[in-house]
Amino acid sequence: MNKALRKAVIAGNWKMNKTRTEAKTLIEELIPIAAKFSSCETVICVPFTSLETALELTKGTNIKVGAQNCHFQKCGAYTGEISAGMLAEMGVEYVIIGHSERRQYFAETDLTVNRRTKAALAAGLTPIVCVGEMLSEREDGITEAIVMLQTIAAFTGISAEEAKKIVIAYEPVWAIGTGKTATDEQAEEVCAFIRKIMADKYGNDTAEVMVIQYGGSMNPGNAAGLLAKENIDGGLIGGASLKASDFGVLLEVANA
Ligand code: 13P
Protein backbone atom coordinates (compact mmCIF):
# COMPACT_ATOMS: atom_id res chain seq x y z
CA MET A 1 0.00 0.00 0.00
CA ASN A 2 1.66 3.17 -1.20
CA LYS A 3 0.91 6.36 0.76
CA ALA A 4 2.34 8.46 -2.08
CA LEU A 5 -0.64 7.49 -4.25
CA ARG A 6 -2.93 9.49 -1.99
CA LYS A 7 -3.29 13.23 -1.51
CA ALA A 8 -3.87 14.06 2.14
CA VAL A 9 -7.14 15.79 2.93
CA ILE A 10 -7.10 18.21 5.85
CA ALA A 11 -10.71 19.03 6.60
CA GLY A 12 -11.98 21.38 9.27
CA ASN A 13 -15.28 20.42 10.84
CA TRP A 14 -16.50 23.64 12.34
CA LYS A 15 -19.52 21.90 13.90
CA MET A 16 -22.08 24.43 15.27
CA ASN A 17 -19.59 27.27 15.52
CA LYS A 18 -19.19 30.68 13.88
CA THR A 19 -21.86 33.06 12.76
CA ARG A 20 -21.63 34.25 9.18
CA THR A 21 -19.67 37.31 10.26
CA GLU A 22 -17.28 35.22 12.32
CA ALA A 23 -16.93 32.74 9.47
CA LYS A 24 -15.93 35.56 7.12
CA THR A 25 -13.16 36.66 9.49
CA LEU A 26 -11.78 33.14 9.90
CA ILE A 27 -11.87 32.37 6.17
CA GLU A 28 -10.12 35.63 5.34
CA GLU A 29 -7.37 34.65 7.76
CA LEU A 30 -7.16 31.15 6.33
CA ILE A 31 -6.93 32.01 2.63
CA PRO A 32 -3.33 33.35 2.61
CA ILE A 33 -2.18 30.56 4.93
CA ALA A 34 -3.74 27.78 2.84
CA ALA A 35 -2.32 29.31 -0.34
CA LYS A 36 1.16 28.29 0.83
CA PHE A 37 0.25 24.62 1.12
CA SER A 38 -0.95 22.99 -2.05
CA SER A 39 0.22 19.42 -1.69
CA CYS A 40 -2.74 18.58 0.53
CA GLU A 41 -6.42 19.18 -0.11
CA THR A 42 -7.78 21.86 2.23
CA VAL A 43 -11.46 21.68 3.11
CA ILE A 44 -13.63 23.64 5.52
CA CYS A 45 -16.95 22.11 6.52
CA VAL A 46 -18.95 25.05 7.76
CA PRO A 47 -22.51 25.35 9.10
CA PHE A 48 -25.20 25.56 6.40
CA THR A 49 -25.69 29.26 7.17
CA SER A 50 -22.08 30.03 6.23
CA LEU A 51 -21.87 27.95 3.05
CA GLU A 52 -22.66 30.78 0.70
CA THR A 53 -20.18 33.11 2.41
CA ALA A 54 -17.51 30.40 2.35
CA LEU A 55 -18.10 29.63 -1.32
CA GLU A 56 -17.89 33.27 -2.32
CA LEU A 57 -14.76 34.00 -0.31
CA THR A 58 -12.88 30.87 -1.40
CA LYS A 59 -13.60 31.25 -5.12
CA GLY A 60 -10.26 31.03 -6.94
CA THR A 61 -8.40 29.83 -3.82
CA ASN A 62 -7.21 26.34 -2.92
CA ILE A 63 -9.79 25.95 -0.14
CA LYS A 64 -12.73 23.64 -0.83
CA VAL A 65 -16.03 23.97 0.97
CA GLY A 66 -17.98 21.18 2.63
CA ALA A 67 -21.23 20.76 4.55
CA GLN A 68 -21.68 18.75 7.72
CA ASN A 69 -24.64 16.61 6.68
CA CYS A 70 -27.14 16.03 3.88
CA HIS A 71 -30.44 14.22 3.63
CA PHE A 72 -30.82 11.07 1.55
CA GLN A 73 -33.93 12.09 -0.36
CA LYS A 74 -33.76 14.47 -3.31
CA CYS A 75 -36.64 16.62 -2.02
CA GLY A 76 -39.88 16.36 -0.12
CA ALA A 77 -41.53 16.80 3.24
CA TYR A 78 -38.44 16.61 5.47
CA THR A 79 -38.64 19.77 7.54
CA GLY A 80 -35.26 21.15 8.49
CA GLU A 81 -33.27 18.96 6.13
CA ILE A 82 -31.00 19.88 3.20
CA SER A 83 -30.51 17.62 0.16
CA ALA A 84 -27.21 16.70 -1.44
CA GLY A 85 -28.43 18.25 -4.70
CA MET A 86 -29.07 21.57 -2.99
CA LEU A 87 -25.48 21.59 -1.72
CA ALA A 88 -23.99 20.53 -5.05
CA GLU A 89 -25.87 23.23 -6.92
CA MET A 90 -24.34 25.88 -4.65
CA GLY A 91 -20.83 24.65 -5.44
CA VAL A 92 -20.25 22.67 -2.25
CA GLU A 93 -17.81 19.79 -2.92
CA TYR A 94 -17.61 17.79 0.31
CA VAL A 95 -20.10 16.60 2.90
CA ILE A 96 -19.50 14.93 6.24
CA ILE A 97 -21.72 11.89 6.71
CA GLY A 98 -22.44 9.96 9.89
CA HIS A 99 -20.37 12.01 12.30
CA SER A 100 -20.53 10.43 15.76
CA GLU A 101 -22.33 13.53 17.06
CA ARG A 102 -25.07 12.89 14.47
CA ARG A 103 -25.19 9.24 15.50
CA GLN A 104 -25.24 10.13 19.21
CA TYR A 105 -27.58 13.12 19.32
CA PHE A 106 -29.64 12.91 16.14
CA ALA A 107 -30.44 9.21 15.81
CA GLU A 108 -28.24 8.70 12.77
CA THR A 109 -27.91 4.99 12.03
CA ASP A 110 -25.71 2.84 9.80
CA LEU A 111 -28.68 2.60 7.42
CA THR A 112 -29.11 6.36 7.09
CA VAL A 113 -25.35 6.79 6.78
CA ASN A 114 -25.42 4.41 3.82
CA ARG A 115 -28.37 6.23 2.24
CA ARG A 116 -26.84 9.66 2.76
CA THR A 117 -23.53 8.47 1.31
CA LYS A 118 -25.30 7.25 -1.83
CA ALA A 119 -27.25 10.50 -2.12
CA ALA A 120 -24.04 12.52 -1.77
CA LEU A 121 -22.31 10.47 -4.48
CA ALA A 122 -25.31 10.76 -6.79
CA ALA A 123 -25.16 14.53 -6.45
CA GLY A 124 -21.44 14.56 -7.22
CA LEU A 125 -20.31 15.45 -3.70
CA THR A 126 -17.35 13.82 -1.96
CA PRO A 127 -18.66 12.17 1.19
CA ILE A 128 -16.46 12.11 4.29
CA VAL A 129 -17.89 9.04 6.01
CA CYS A 130 -17.18 8.89 9.74
CA VAL A 131 -16.71 5.69 11.69
CA GLY A 132 -15.36 5.06 15.17
CA GLU A 133 -15.87 3.26 18.45
CA MET A 134 -17.02 4.56 21.80
CA LEU A 135 -14.80 4.28 24.86
CA SER A 136 -16.82 1.36 26.30
CA GLU A 137 -16.47 -0.49 23.00
CA ARG A 138 -12.70 -0.02 22.98
CA GLU A 139 -12.54 -1.16 26.60
CA ASP A 140 -14.59 -4.24 25.74
CA GLY A 141 -12.18 -5.07 22.92
CA ILE A 142 -14.74 -4.69 20.14
CA THR A 143 -13.21 -1.70 18.32
CA GLU A 144 -12.56 -3.67 15.13
CA ALA A 145 -16.01 -5.28 15.17
CA ILE A 146 -17.72 -1.89 15.52
CA VAL A 147 -15.59 -0.20 12.88
CA MET A 148 -16.09 -3.13 10.51
CA LEU A 149 -19.86 -3.04 11.02
CA GLN A 150 -20.06 0.71 10.43
CA THR A 151 -17.78 0.61 7.40
CA ILE A 152 -19.42 -2.37 5.70
CA ALA A 153 -22.87 -0.85 6.30
CA ALA A 154 -21.80 2.55 4.93
CA PHE A 155 -20.36 0.98 1.76
CA THR A 156 -23.19 -1.45 1.05
CA GLY A 157 -24.33 -1.14 -2.57
CA ILE A 158 -21.41 1.13 -3.45
CA SER A 159 -19.14 0.19 -6.38
CA ALA A 160 -15.34 0.28 -6.39
CA GLU A 161 -15.37 3.31 -8.67
CA GLU A 162 -17.67 5.12 -6.25
CA ALA A 163 -15.66 3.97 -3.23
CA LYS A 164 -12.57 5.71 -4.63
CA LYS A 165 -14.45 9.01 -4.40
CA ILE A 166 -15.23 8.55 -0.69
CA VAL A 167 -13.08 9.77 2.16
CA ILE A 168 -13.30 7.74 5.36
CA ALA A 169 -12.68 9.47 8.68
CA TYR A 170 -11.75 7.24 11.59
CA GLU A 171 -12.86 9.15 14.66
CA PRO A 172 -12.73 7.30 17.96
CA VAL A 173 -15.61 8.86 19.88
CA TRP A 174 -13.58 9.02 23.10
CA ALA A 175 -11.00 11.23 21.42
CA ILE A 176 -13.42 13.82 20.07
CA GLY A 177 -13.33 17.16 21.82
CA THR A 178 -11.74 15.54 24.87
CA GLY A 179 -8.14 16.51 24.28
CA LYS A 180 -7.48 12.77 24.49
CA THR A 181 -5.94 11.76 21.16
CA ALA A 182 -5.52 8.21 20.06
CA THR A 183 -1.81 7.41 20.03
CA ASP A 184 -0.20 7.36 16.61
CA GLU A 185 -0.15 3.57 16.84
CA GLN A 186 -3.79 3.23 17.89
CA ALA A 187 -4.91 5.50 15.06
CA GLU A 188 -2.71 3.74 12.50
CA GLU A 189 -3.90 0.33 13.61
CA VAL A 190 -7.55 1.13 12.98
CA CYS A 191 -6.91 3.10 9.76
CA ALA A 192 -4.91 0.13 8.43
CA PHE A 193 -7.75 -2.16 9.46
CA ILE A 194 -10.25 0.02 7.55
CA ARG A 195 -8.02 -0.10 4.47
CA LYS A 196 -7.94 -3.89 4.80
CA ILE A 197 -11.76 -3.95 4.90
CA MET A 198 -11.78 -1.90 1.70
CA ALA A 199 -9.15 -4.18 0.12
CA ASP A 200 -11.19 -7.27 0.96
CA LYS A 201 -14.31 -5.70 -0.54
CA TYR A 202 -12.90 -3.87 -3.55
CA GLY A 203 -9.34 -5.13 -4.07
CA ASN A 204 -5.95 -3.58 -3.37
CA ASP A 205 -6.01 -1.15 -6.30
CA THR A 206 -9.07 0.57 -4.89
CA ALA A 207 -8.03 0.39 -1.24
CA GLU A 208 -4.64 1.91 -1.84
CA VAL A 209 -6.01 5.09 -3.43
CA MET A 210 -8.71 5.66 -0.81
CA VAL A 211 -8.16 8.54 1.59
CA ILE A 212 -8.53 7.54 5.24
CA GLN A 213 -8.32 10.34 7.78
CA TYR A 214 -7.92 10.36 11.52
CA GLY A 215 -10.05 12.66 13.63
CA GLY A 216 -10.20 13.31 17.37
CA SER A 217 -8.31 16.09 19.14
CA MET A 218 -5.81 16.42 16.29
CA ASN A 219 -3.82 19.58 16.97
CA PRO A 220 -0.54 21.32 16.12
CA GLY A 221 1.23 19.30 18.79
CA ASN A 222 0.27 15.80 17.73
CA ALA A 223 -0.41 16.07 13.99
CA ALA A 224 3.09 15.26 12.74
CA GLY A 225 3.18 11.83 14.36
CA LEU A 226 -0.32 10.92 13.22
CA LEU A 227 0.06 12.17 9.64
CA ALA A 228 3.38 10.37 9.21
CA LYS A 229 1.65 7.02 9.60
CA GLU A 230 1.35 4.86 6.50
CA ASN A 231 -2.43 4.61 6.52
CA ILE A 232 -3.41 8.06 7.81
CA ASP A 233 -4.07 10.41 4.91
CA GLY A 234 -5.07 13.58 6.63
CA GLY A 235 -7.39 14.65 9.37
CA LEU A 236 -10.90 15.70 10.22
CA ILE A 237 -10.36 18.47 12.68
CA GLY A 238 -12.80 20.06 15.09
CA GLY A 239 -11.45 22.47 17.70
CA ALA A 240 -8.15 23.19 15.98
CA SER A 241 -9.96 24.18 12.76
CA LEU A 242 -11.52 27.19 14.48
CA LYS A 243 -8.23 29.08 14.78
CA ALA A 244 -6.48 29.99 11.55
CA SER A 245 -3.01 29.69 13.07
CA ASP A 246 -3.68 26.18 14.45
CA PHE A 247 -5.28 24.97 11.23
CA GLY A 248 -2.35 26.49 9.36
CA VAL A 249 0.09 24.36 11.34
CA LEU A 250 -1.87 21.25 10.41
CA LEU A 251 -1.70 22.22 6.73
CA GLU A 252 2.02 22.83 7.06
CA VAL A 253 2.57 19.45 8.69
CA ALA A 254 0.51 17.71 5.98
CA ASN A 255 2.66 19.38 3.35
CA ALA A 256 6.00 18.56 4.97
P1 13P B 1 -11.95 17.67 17.82
O1 13P B 1 -10.81 17.91 16.88
O2 13P B 1 -12.50 18.93 18.43
O3 13P B 1 -11.67 16.60 18.82
O4 13P B 1 -13.16 17.12 16.91
C1 13P B 1 -12.91 16.07 16.07
C2 13P B 1 -14.09 15.87 15.20
O5 13P B 1 -15.13 15.45 15.66
C3 13P B 1 -13.98 16.23 13.79
O6 13P B 1 -15.08 15.81 13.08
Coordinates of C-alpha atoms and ligand atoms in Angstrom, one line a residue:
M1 CA 0.0 0.0 0.0
N2 CA 1.7 3.2 -1.2
K3 CA 0.9 6.4 0.8
A4 CA 2.3 8.5 -2.1
L5 CA -0.6 7.5 -4.3
R6 CA -2.9 9.5 -2.0
K7 CA -3.3 13.2 -1.5
A8 CA -3.9 14.1 2.1
V9 CA -7.1 15.8 2.9
I10 CA -7.1 18.2 5.8
A11 CA -10.7 19.0 6.6
G12 CA -12.0 21.4 9.3
N13 CA -15.3 20.4 10.8
W14 CA -16.5 23.6 12.3
K15 CA -19.5 21.9 13.9
M16 CA -22.1 24.4 15.3
N17 CA -19.6 27.3 15.5
K18 CA -19.2 30.7 13.9
T19 CA -21.9 33.1 12.8
R20 CA -21.6 34.3 9.2
T21 CA -19.7 37.3 10.3
E22 CA -17.3 35.2 12.3
A23 CA -16.9 32.7 9.5
K24 CA -15.9 35.6 7.1
T25 CA -13.2 36.7 9.5
L26 CA -11.8 33.1 9.9
I27 CA -11.9 32.4 6.2
E28 CA -10.1 35.6 5.3
E29 CA -7.4 34.7 7.8
L30 CA -7.2 31.2 6.3
I31 CA -6.9 32.0 2.6
P32 CA -3.3 33.4 2.6
I33 CA -2.2 30.6 4.9
A34 CA -3.7 27.8 2.8
A35 CA -2.3 29.3 -0.3
K36 CA 1.2 28.3 0.8
F37 CA 0.2 24.6 1.1
S38 CA -0.9 23.0 -2.1
S39 CA 0.2 19.4 -1.7
C40 CA -2.7 18.6 0.5
E41 CA -6.4 19.2 -0.1
T42 CA -7.8 21.9 2.2
V43 CA -11.5 21.7 3.1
I44 CA -13.6 23.6 5.5
C45 CA -16.9 22.1 6.5
V46 CA -19.0 25.0 7.8
P47 CA -22.5 25.3 9.1
F48 CA -25.2 25.6 6.4
T49 CA -25.7 29.3 7.2
S50 CA -22.1 30.0 6.2
L51 CA -21.9 27.9 3.1
E52 CA -22.7 30.8 0.7
T53 CA -20.2 33.1 2.4
A54 CA -17.5 30.4 2.4
L55 CA -18.1 29.6 -1.3
E56 CA -17.9 33.3 -2.3
L57 CA -14.8 34.0 -0.3
T58 CA -12.9 30.9 -1.4
K59 CA -13.6 31.2 -5.1
G60 CA -10.3 31.0 -6.9
T61 CA -8.4 29.8 -3.8
N62 CA -7.2 26.3 -2.9
I63 CA -9.8 26.0 -0.1
K64 CA -12.7 23.6 -0.8
V65 CA -16.0 24.0 1.0
G66 CA -18.0 21.2 2.6
A67 CA -21.2 20.8 4.5
Q68 CA -21.7 18.8 7.7
N69 CA -24.6 16.6 6.7
C70 CA -27.1 16.0 3.9
H71 CA -30.4 14.2 3.6
F72 CA -30.8 11.1 1.6
Q73 CA -33.9 12.1 -0.4
K74 CA -33.8 14.5 -3.3
C75 CA -36.6 16.6 -2.0
G76 CA -39.9 16.4 -0.1
A77 CA -41.5 16.8 3.2
Y78 CA -38.4 16.6 5.5
T79 CA -38.6 19.8 7.5
G80 CA -35.3 21.1 8.5
E81 CA -33.3 19.0 6.1
I82 CA -31.0 19.9 3.2
S83 CA -30.5 17.6 0.2
A84 CA -27.2 16.7 -1.4
G85 CA -28.4 18.2 -4.7
M86 CA -29.1 21.6 -3.0
L87 CA -25.5 21.6 -1.7
A88 CA -24.0 20.5 -5.1
E89 CA -25.9 23.2 -6.9
M90 CA -24.3 25.9 -4.6
G91 CA -20.8 24.7 -5.4
V92 CA -20.2 22.7 -2.2
E93 CA -17.8 19.8 -2.9
Y94 CA -17.6 17.8 0.3
V95 CA -20.1 16.6 2.9
I96 CA -19.5 14.9 6.2
I97 CA -21.7 11.9 6.7
G98 CA -22.4 10.0 9.9
H99 CA -20.4 12.0 12.3
S100 CA -20.5 10.4 15.8
E101 CA -22.3 13.5 17.1
R102 CA -25.1 12.9 14.5
R103 CA -25.2 9.2 15.5
Q104 CA -25.2 10.1 19.2
Y105 CA -27.6 13.1 19.3
F106 CA -29.6 12.9 16.1
A107 CA -30.4 9.2 15.8
E108 CA -28.2 8.7 12.8
T109 CA -27.9 5.0 12.0
D110 CA -25.7 2.8 9.8
L111 CA -28.7 2.6 7.4
T112 CA -29.1 6.4 7.1
V113 CA -25.3 6.8 6.8
N114 CA -25.4 4.4 3.8
R115 CA -28.4 6.2 2.2
R116 CA -26.8 9.7 2.8
T117 CA -23.5 8.5 1.3
K118 CA -25.3 7.2 -1.8
A119 CA -27.2 10.5 -2.1
A120 CA -24.0 12.5 -1.8
L121 CA -22.3 10.5 -4.5
A122 CA -25.3 10.8 -6.8
A123 CA -25.2 14.5 -6.4
G124 CA -21.4 14.6 -7.2
L125 CA -20.3 15.4 -3.7
T126 CA -17.3 13.8 -2.0
P127 CA -18.7 12.2 1.2
I128 CA -16.5 12.1 4.3
V129 CA -17.9 9.0 6.0
C130 CA -17.2 8.9 9.7
V131 CA -16.7 5.7 11.7
G132 CA -15.4 5.1 15.2
E133 CA -15.9 3.3 18.4
M134 CA -17.0 4.6 21.8
L135 CA -14.8 4.3 24.9
S136 CA -16.8 1.4 26.3
E137 CA -16.5 -0.5 23.0
R138 CA -12.7 0.0 23.0
E139 CA -12.5 -1.2 26.6
D140 CA -14.6 -4.2 25.7
G141 CA -12.2 -5.1 22.9
I142 CA -14.7 -4.7 20.1
T143 CA -13.2 -1.7 18.3
E144 CA -12.6 -3.7 15.1
A145 CA -16.0 -5.3 15.2
I146 CA -17.7 -1.9 15.5
V147 CA -15.6 -0.2 12.9
M148 CA -16.1 -3.1 10.5
L149 CA -19.9 -3.0 11.0
Q150 CA -20.1 0.7 10.4
T151 CA -17.8 0.6 7.4
I152 CA -19.4 -2.4 5.7
A153 CA -22.9 -0.9 6.3
A154 CA -21.8 2.5 4.9
F155 CA -20.4 1.0 1.8
T156 CA -23.2 -1.5 1.0
G157 CA -24.3 -1.1 -2.6
I158 CA -21.4 1.1 -3.5
S159 CA -19.1 0.2 -6.4
A160 CA -15.3 0.3 -6.4
E161 CA -15.4 3.3 -8.7
E162 CA -17.7 5.1 -6.2
A163 CA -15.7 4.0 -3.2
K164 CA -12.6 5.7 -4.6
K165 CA -14.5 9.0 -4.4
I166 CA -15.2 8.6 -0.7
V167 CA -13.1 9.8 2.2
I168 CA -13.3 7.7 5.4
A169 CA -12.7 9.5 8.7
Y170 CA -11.8 7.2 11.6
E171 CA -12.9 9.2 14.7
P172 CA -12.7 7.3 18.0
V173 CA -15.6 8.9 19.9
W174 CA -13.6 9.0 23.1
A175 CA -11.0 11.2 21.4
I176 CA -13.4 13.8 20.1
G177 CA -13.3 17.2 21.8
T178 CA -11.7 15.5 24.9
G179 CA -8.1 16.5 24.3
K180 CA -7.5 12.8 24.5
T181 CA -5.9 11.8 21.2
A182 CA -5.5 8.2 20.1
T183 CA -1.8 7.4 20.0
D184 CA -0.2 7.4 16.6
E185 CA -0.1 3.6 16.8
Q186 CA -3.8 3.2 17.9
A187 CA -4.9 5.5 15.1
E188 CA -2.7 3.7 12.5
E189 CA -3.9 0.3 13.6
V190 CA -7.5 1.1 13.0
C191 CA -6.9 3.1 9.8
A192 CA -4.9 0.1 8.4
F193 CA -7.8 -2.2 9.5
I194 CA -10.2 0.0 7.6
R195 CA -8.0 -0.1 4.5
K196 CA -7.9 -3.9 4.8
I197 CA -11.8 -4.0 4.9
M198 CA -11.8 -1.9 1.7
A199 CA -9.2 -4.2 0.1
D200 CA -11.2 -7.3 1.0
K201 CA -14.3 -5.7 -0.5
Y202 CA -12.9 -3.9 -3.6
G203 CA -9.3 -5.1 -4.1
N204 CA -6.0 -3.6 -3.4
D205 CA -6.0 -1.2 -6.3
T206 CA -9.1 0.6 -4.9
A207 CA -8.0 0.4 -1.2
E208 CA -4.6 1.9 -1.8
V209 CA -6.0 5.1 -3.4
M210 CA -8.7 5.7 -0.8
V211 CA -8.2 8.5 1.6
I212 CA -8.5 7.5 5.2
Q213 CA -8.3 10.3 7.8
Y214 CA -7.9 10.4 11.5
G215 CA -10.1 12.7 13.6
G216 CA -10.2 13.3 17.4
S217 CA -8.3 16.1 19.1
M218 CA -5.8 16.4 16.3
N219 CA -3.8 19.6 17.0
P220 CA -0.5 21.3 16.1
G221 CA 1.2 19.3 18.8
N222 CA 0.3 15.8 17.7
A223 CA -0.4 16.1 14.0
A224 CA 3.1 15.3 12.7
G225 CA 3.2 11.8 14.4
L226 CA -0.3 10.9 13.2
L227 CA 0.1 12.2 9.6
A228 CA 3.4 10.4 9.2
K229 CA 1.7 7.0 9.6
E230 CA 1.4 4.9 6.5
N231 CA -2.4 4.6 6.5
I232 CA -3.4 8.1 7.8
D233 CA -4.1 10.4 4.9
G234 CA -5.1 13.6 6.6
G235 CA -7.4 14.7 9.4
L236 CA -10.9 15.7 10.2
I237 CA -10.4 18.5 12.7
G238 CA -12.8 20.1 15.1
G239 CA -11.5 22.5 17.7
A240 CA -8.1 23.2 16.0
S241 CA -10.0 24.2 12.8
L242 CA -11.5 27.2 14.5
K243 CA -8.2 29.1 14.8
A244 CA -6.5 30.0 11.5
S245 CA -3.0 29.7 13.1
D246 CA -3.7 26.2 14.4
F247 CA -5.3 25.0 11.2
G248 CA -2.3 26.5 9.4
V249 CA 0.1 24.4 11.3
L250 CA -1.9 21.3 10.4
L251 CA -1.7 22.2 6.7
E252 CA 2.0 22.8 7.1
V253 CA 2.6 19.4 8.7
A254 CA 0.5 17.7 6.0
N255 CA 2.7 19.4 3.3
A256 CA 6.0 18.6 5.0
Ligands
13P1 P1 -12.0 17.7 17.8 O1 -10.8 17.9 16.9 O2 -12.5 18.9 18.4 O3 -11.7 16.6 18.8 O4 -13.2 17.1 16.9 C1 -12.9 16.1 16.1 C2 -14.1 15.9 15.2 O5 -15.1 15.5 15.7 C3 -14.0 16.2 13.8 O6 -15.1 15.8 13.1

